[in-house]
PDB file of C-alpha atoms in Angstrom:
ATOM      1  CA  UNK A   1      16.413 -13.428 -12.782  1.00 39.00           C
ATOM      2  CA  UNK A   2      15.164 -16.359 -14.870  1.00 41.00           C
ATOM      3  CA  UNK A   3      13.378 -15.968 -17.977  1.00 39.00           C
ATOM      4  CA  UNK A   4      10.559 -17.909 -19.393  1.00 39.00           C
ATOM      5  CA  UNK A   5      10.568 -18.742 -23.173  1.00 43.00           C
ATOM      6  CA  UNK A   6       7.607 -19.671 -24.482  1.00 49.00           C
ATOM      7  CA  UNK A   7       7.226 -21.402 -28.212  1.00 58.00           C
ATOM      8  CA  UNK A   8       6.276 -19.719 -30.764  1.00 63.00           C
ATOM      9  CA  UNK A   9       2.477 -19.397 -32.148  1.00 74.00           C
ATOM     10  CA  UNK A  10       2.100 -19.827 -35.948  1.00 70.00           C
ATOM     11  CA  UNK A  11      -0.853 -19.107 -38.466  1.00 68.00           C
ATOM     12  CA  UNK A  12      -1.123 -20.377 -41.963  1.00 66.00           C
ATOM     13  CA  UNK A  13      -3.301 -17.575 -43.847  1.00 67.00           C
ATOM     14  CA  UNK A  14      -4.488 -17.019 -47.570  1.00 66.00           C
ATOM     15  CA  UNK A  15      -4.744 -13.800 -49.305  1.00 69.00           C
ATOM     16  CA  UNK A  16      -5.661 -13.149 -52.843  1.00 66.00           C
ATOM     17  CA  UNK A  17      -2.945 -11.036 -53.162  1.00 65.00           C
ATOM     18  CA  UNK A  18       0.317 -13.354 -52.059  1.00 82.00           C
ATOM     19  CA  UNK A  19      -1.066 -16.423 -52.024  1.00 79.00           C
ATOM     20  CA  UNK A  20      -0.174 -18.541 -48.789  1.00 81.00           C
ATOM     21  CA  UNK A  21       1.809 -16.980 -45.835  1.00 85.00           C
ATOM     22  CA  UNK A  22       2.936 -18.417 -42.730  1.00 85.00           C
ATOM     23  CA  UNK A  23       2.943 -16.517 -39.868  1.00 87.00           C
ATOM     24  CA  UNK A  24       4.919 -17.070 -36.754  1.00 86.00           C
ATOM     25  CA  UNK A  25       5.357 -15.166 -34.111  1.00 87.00           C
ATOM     26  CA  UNK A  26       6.084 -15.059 -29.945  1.00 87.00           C
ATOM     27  CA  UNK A  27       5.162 -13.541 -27.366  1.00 88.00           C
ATOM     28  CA  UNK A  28       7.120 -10.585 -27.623  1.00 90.00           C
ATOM     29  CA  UNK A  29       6.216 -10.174 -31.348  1.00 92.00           C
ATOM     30  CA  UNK A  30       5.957 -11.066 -35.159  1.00 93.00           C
ATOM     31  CA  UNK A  31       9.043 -13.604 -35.649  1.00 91.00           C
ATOM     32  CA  UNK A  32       8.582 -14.648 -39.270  1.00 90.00           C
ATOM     33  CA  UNK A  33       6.027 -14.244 -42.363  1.00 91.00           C
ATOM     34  CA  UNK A  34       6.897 -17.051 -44.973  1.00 88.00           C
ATOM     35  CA  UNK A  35       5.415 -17.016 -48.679  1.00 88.00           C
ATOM     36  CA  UNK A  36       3.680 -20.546 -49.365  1.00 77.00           C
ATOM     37  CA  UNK A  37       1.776 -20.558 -52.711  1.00 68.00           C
ATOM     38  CA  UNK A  38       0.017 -23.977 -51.781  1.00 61.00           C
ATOM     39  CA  UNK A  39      -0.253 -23.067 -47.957  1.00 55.00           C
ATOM     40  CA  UNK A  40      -3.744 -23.983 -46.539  1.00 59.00           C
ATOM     41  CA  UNK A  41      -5.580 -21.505 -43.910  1.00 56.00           C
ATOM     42  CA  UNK A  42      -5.343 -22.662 -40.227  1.00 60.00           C
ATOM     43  CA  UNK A  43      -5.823 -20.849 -37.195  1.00 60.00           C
ATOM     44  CA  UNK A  44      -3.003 -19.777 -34.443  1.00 60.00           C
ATOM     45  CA  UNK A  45      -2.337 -22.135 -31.680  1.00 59.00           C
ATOM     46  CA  UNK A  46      -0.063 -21.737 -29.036  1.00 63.00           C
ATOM     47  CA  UNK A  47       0.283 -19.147 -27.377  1.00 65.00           C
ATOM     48  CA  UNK A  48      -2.224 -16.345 -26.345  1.00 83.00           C
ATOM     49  CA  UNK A  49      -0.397 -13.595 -26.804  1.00 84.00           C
ATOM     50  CA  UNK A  50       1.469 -14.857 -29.582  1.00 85.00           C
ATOM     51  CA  UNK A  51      -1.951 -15.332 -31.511  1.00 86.00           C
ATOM     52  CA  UNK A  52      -2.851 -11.730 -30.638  1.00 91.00           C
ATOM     53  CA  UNK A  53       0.049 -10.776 -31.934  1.00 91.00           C
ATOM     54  CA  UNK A  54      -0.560 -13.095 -35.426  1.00 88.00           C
ATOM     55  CA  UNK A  55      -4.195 -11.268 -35.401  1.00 89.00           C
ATOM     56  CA  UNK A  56      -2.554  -8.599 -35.405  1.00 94.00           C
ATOM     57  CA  UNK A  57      -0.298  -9.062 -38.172  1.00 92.00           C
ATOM     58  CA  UNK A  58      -3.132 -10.376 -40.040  1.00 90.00           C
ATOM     59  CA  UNK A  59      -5.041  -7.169 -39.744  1.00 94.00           C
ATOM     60  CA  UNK A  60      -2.056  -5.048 -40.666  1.00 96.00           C
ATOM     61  CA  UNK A  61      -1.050  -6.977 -43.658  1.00 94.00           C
ATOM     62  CA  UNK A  62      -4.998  -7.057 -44.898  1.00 92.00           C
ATOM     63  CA  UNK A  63      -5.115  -3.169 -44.572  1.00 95.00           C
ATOM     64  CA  UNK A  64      -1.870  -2.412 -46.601  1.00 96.00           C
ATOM     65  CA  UNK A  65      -2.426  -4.900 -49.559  1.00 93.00           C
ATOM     66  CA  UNK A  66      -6.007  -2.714 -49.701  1.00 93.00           C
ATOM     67  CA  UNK A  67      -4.369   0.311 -49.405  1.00 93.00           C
ATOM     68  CA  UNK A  68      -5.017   1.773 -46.292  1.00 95.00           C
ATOM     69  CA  UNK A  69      -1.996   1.440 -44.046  1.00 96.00           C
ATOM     70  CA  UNK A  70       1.431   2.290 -45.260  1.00 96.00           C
ATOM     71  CA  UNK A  71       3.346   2.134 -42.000  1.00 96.00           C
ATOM     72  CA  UNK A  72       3.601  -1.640 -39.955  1.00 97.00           C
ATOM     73  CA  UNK A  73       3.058  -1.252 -36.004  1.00 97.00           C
ATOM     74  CA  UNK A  74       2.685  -4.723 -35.079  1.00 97.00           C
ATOM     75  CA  UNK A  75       5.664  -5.724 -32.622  1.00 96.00           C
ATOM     76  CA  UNK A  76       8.541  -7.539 -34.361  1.00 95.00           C
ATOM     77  CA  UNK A  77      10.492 -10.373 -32.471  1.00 93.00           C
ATOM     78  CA  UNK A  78      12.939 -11.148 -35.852  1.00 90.00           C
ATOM     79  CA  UNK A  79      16.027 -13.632 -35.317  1.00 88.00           C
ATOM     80  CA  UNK A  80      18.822 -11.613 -34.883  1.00 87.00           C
ATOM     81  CA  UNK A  81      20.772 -11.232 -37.754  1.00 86.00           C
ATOM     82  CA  UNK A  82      24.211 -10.706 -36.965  1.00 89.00           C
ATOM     83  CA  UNK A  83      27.187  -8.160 -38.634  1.00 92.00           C
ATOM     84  CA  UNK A  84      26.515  -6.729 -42.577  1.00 94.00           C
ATOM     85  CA  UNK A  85      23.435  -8.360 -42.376  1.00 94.00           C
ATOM     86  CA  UNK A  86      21.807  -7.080 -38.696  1.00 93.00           C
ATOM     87  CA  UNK A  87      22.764  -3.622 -40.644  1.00 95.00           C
ATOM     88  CA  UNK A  88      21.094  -4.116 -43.702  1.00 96.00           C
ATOM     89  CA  UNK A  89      17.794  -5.502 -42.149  1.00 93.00           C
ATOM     90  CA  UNK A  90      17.531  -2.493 -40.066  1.00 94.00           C
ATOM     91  CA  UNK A  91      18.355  -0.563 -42.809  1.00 97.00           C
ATOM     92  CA  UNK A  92      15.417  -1.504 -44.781  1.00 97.00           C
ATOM     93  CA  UNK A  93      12.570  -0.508 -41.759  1.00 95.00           C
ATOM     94  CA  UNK A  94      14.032   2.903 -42.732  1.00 96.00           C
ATOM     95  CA  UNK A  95      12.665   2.900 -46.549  1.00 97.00           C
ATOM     96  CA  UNK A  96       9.818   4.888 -46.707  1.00 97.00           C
ATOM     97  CA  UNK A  97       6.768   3.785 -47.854  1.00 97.00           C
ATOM     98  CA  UNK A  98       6.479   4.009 -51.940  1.00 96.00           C
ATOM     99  CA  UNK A  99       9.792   5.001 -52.519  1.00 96.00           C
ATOM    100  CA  UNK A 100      12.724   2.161 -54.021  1.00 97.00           C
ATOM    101  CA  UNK A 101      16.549   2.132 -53.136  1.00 97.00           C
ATOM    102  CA  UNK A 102      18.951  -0.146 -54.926  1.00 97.00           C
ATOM    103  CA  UNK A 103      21.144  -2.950 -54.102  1.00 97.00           C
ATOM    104  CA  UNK A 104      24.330  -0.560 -54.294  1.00 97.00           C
ATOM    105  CA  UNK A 105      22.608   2.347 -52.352  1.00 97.00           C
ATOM    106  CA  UNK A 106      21.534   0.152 -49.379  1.00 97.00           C
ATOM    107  CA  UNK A 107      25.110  -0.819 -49.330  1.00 97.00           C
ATOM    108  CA  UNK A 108      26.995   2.414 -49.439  1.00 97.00           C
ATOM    109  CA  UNK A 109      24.801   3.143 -46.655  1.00 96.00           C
ATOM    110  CA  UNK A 110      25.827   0.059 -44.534  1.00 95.00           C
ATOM    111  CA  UNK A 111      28.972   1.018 -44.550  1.00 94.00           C
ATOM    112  CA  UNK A 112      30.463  -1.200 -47.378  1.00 95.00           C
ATOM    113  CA  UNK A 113      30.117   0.447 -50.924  1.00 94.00           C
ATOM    114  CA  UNK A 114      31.010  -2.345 -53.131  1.00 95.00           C
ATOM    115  CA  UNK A 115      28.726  -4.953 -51.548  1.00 96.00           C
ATOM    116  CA  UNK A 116      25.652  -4.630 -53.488  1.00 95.00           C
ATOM    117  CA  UNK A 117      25.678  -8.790 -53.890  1.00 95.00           C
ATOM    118  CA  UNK A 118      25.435  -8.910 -50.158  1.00 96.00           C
ATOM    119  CA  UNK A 119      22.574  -6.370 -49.914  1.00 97.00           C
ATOM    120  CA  UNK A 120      21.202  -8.966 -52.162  1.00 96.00           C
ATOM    121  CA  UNK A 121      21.766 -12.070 -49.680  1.00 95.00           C
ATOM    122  CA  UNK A 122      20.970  -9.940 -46.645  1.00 96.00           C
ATOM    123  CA  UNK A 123      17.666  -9.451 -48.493  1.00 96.00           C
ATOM    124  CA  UNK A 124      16.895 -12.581 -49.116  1.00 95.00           C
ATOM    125  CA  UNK A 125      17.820 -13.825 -45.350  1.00 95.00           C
ATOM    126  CA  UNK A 126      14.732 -11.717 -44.268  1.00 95.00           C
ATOM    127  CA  UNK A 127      12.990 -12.980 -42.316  1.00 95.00           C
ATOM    128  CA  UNK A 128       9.818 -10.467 -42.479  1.00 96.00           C
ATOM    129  CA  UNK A 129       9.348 -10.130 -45.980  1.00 96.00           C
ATOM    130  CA  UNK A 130       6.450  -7.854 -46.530  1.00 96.00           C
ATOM    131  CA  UNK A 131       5.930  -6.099 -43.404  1.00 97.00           C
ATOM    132  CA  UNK A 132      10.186  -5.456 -43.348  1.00 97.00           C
ATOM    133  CA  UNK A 133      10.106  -3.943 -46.777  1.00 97.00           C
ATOM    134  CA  UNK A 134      12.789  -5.546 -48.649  1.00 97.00           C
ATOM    135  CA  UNK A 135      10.671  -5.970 -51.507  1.00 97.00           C
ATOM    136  CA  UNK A 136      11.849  -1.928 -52.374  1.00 98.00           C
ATOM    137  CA  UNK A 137      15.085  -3.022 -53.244  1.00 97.00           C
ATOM    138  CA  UNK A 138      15.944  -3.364 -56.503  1.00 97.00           C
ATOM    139  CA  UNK A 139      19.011  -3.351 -58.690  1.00 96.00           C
ATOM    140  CA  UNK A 140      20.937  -0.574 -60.477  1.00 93.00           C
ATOM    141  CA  UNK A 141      19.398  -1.265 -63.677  1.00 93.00           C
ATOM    142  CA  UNK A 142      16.110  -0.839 -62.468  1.00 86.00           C
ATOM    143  CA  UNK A 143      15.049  -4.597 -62.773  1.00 93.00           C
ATOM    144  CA  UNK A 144      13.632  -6.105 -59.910  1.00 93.00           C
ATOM    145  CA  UNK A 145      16.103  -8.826 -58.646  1.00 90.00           C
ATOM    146  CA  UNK A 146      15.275 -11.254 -56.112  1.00 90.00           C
ATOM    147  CA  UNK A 147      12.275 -11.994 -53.532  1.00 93.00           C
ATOM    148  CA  UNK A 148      11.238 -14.660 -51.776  1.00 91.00           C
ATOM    149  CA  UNK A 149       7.899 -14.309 -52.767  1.00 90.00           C
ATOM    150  CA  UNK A 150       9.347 -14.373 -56.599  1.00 92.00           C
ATOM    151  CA  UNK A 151       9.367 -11.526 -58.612  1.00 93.00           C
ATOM    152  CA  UNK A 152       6.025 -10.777 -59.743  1.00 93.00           C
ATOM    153  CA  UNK A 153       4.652 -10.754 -56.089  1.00 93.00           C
ATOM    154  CA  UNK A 154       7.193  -7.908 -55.435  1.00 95.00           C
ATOM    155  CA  UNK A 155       6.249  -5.889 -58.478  1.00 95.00           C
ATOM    156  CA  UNK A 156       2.680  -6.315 -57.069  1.00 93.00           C
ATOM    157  CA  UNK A 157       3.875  -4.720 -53.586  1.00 96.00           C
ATOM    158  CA  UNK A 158       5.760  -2.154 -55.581  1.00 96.00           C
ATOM    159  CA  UNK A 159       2.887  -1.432 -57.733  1.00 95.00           C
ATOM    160  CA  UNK A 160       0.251  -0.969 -54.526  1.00 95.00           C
ATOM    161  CA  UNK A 161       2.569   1.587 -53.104  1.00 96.00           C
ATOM    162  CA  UNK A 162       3.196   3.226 -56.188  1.00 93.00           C
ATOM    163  CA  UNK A 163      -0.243   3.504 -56.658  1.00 87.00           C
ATOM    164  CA  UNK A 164      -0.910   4.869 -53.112  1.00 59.00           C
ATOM    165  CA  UNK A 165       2.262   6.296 -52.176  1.00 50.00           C
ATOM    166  CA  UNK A 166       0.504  10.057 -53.530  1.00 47.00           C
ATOM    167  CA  UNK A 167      -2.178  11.682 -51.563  1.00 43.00           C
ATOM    168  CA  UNK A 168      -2.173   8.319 -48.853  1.00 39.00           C
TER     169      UNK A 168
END
């Protein structure tokens, strides 16, 4: 049976909060959010369900940064990441809202103990940052390491779910 691939749809969107993302997506779901601190709004084109699916997103990400959603539903169409890295990505959908795991524990749970640094890379190769929490990651020491978004936009995400994590 043939399949038809359609391109992808993508949104440019400002929010007080992270400053400029870009959203694309497919289809089939959310593909990839992208921090831009210069990015200027435009609206989806493409295709139709892809720009439901970018409305979507759009909603969802609105409602956490106020507060009122703590769980992502919209559908996720990621690239696949492949080996260490496929198991670290899914590995972070499983951190629960409000809570922080470090570097080291994320790897012991992989499967590979001693590879905190590539917790750290597989991190950074996300391509959902935000709505694929790897922003709640952090190292040993308790600083904050790396984020695409740099790091005081993740202590801003850390702070909002520390400061609705209780009684949400």
């Amino acid at each position: 049976m043939a399949r038809t691939t359609r391109s992808p749809s993508s949104l440019t969107w400002r929010t007080p909060l992270l400053g400029g993302l870009d959203l694309t997506a497919t289809p089939r779901g959310l593909r990839r959010v992208a921090f831009h601190d210069k990015a200027e709004a435009t609206t989806p084109a493409g295709d139709s369900a892809a720009e439901e699916i970018l409305r979507r997103a759009v909603d969802e990400i609105e409602r956490y940064l106020s507060g009122e959603l703590t769980e992502f539903t919209v559908p996720l169409d990621p690239p696949e990441a492949a080996g260490f890295h496929g198991r670290v990505q899914a590995l972070l959908r499983e951190i629960p809202y409000g809570e922080l795991v470090t570097y080291a524990e994320l790897a012991e749970r992989a499967g590979s103990p001693r590879a905190a640094r590539a917790v750290g890379a597989a991190c950074a190769a996300n391509p959902l940052p935000v709505v694929v929490p790897c922003h709640r990651v952090v190292a040993s020491s308790g600083k904050l390491g790396g984020y695409a978004g740099g790091p005081p936009i993740k202590q801003q995400l850390i702070d909002l779910e520390s400061g609705h994590s209780e009684g949400a």
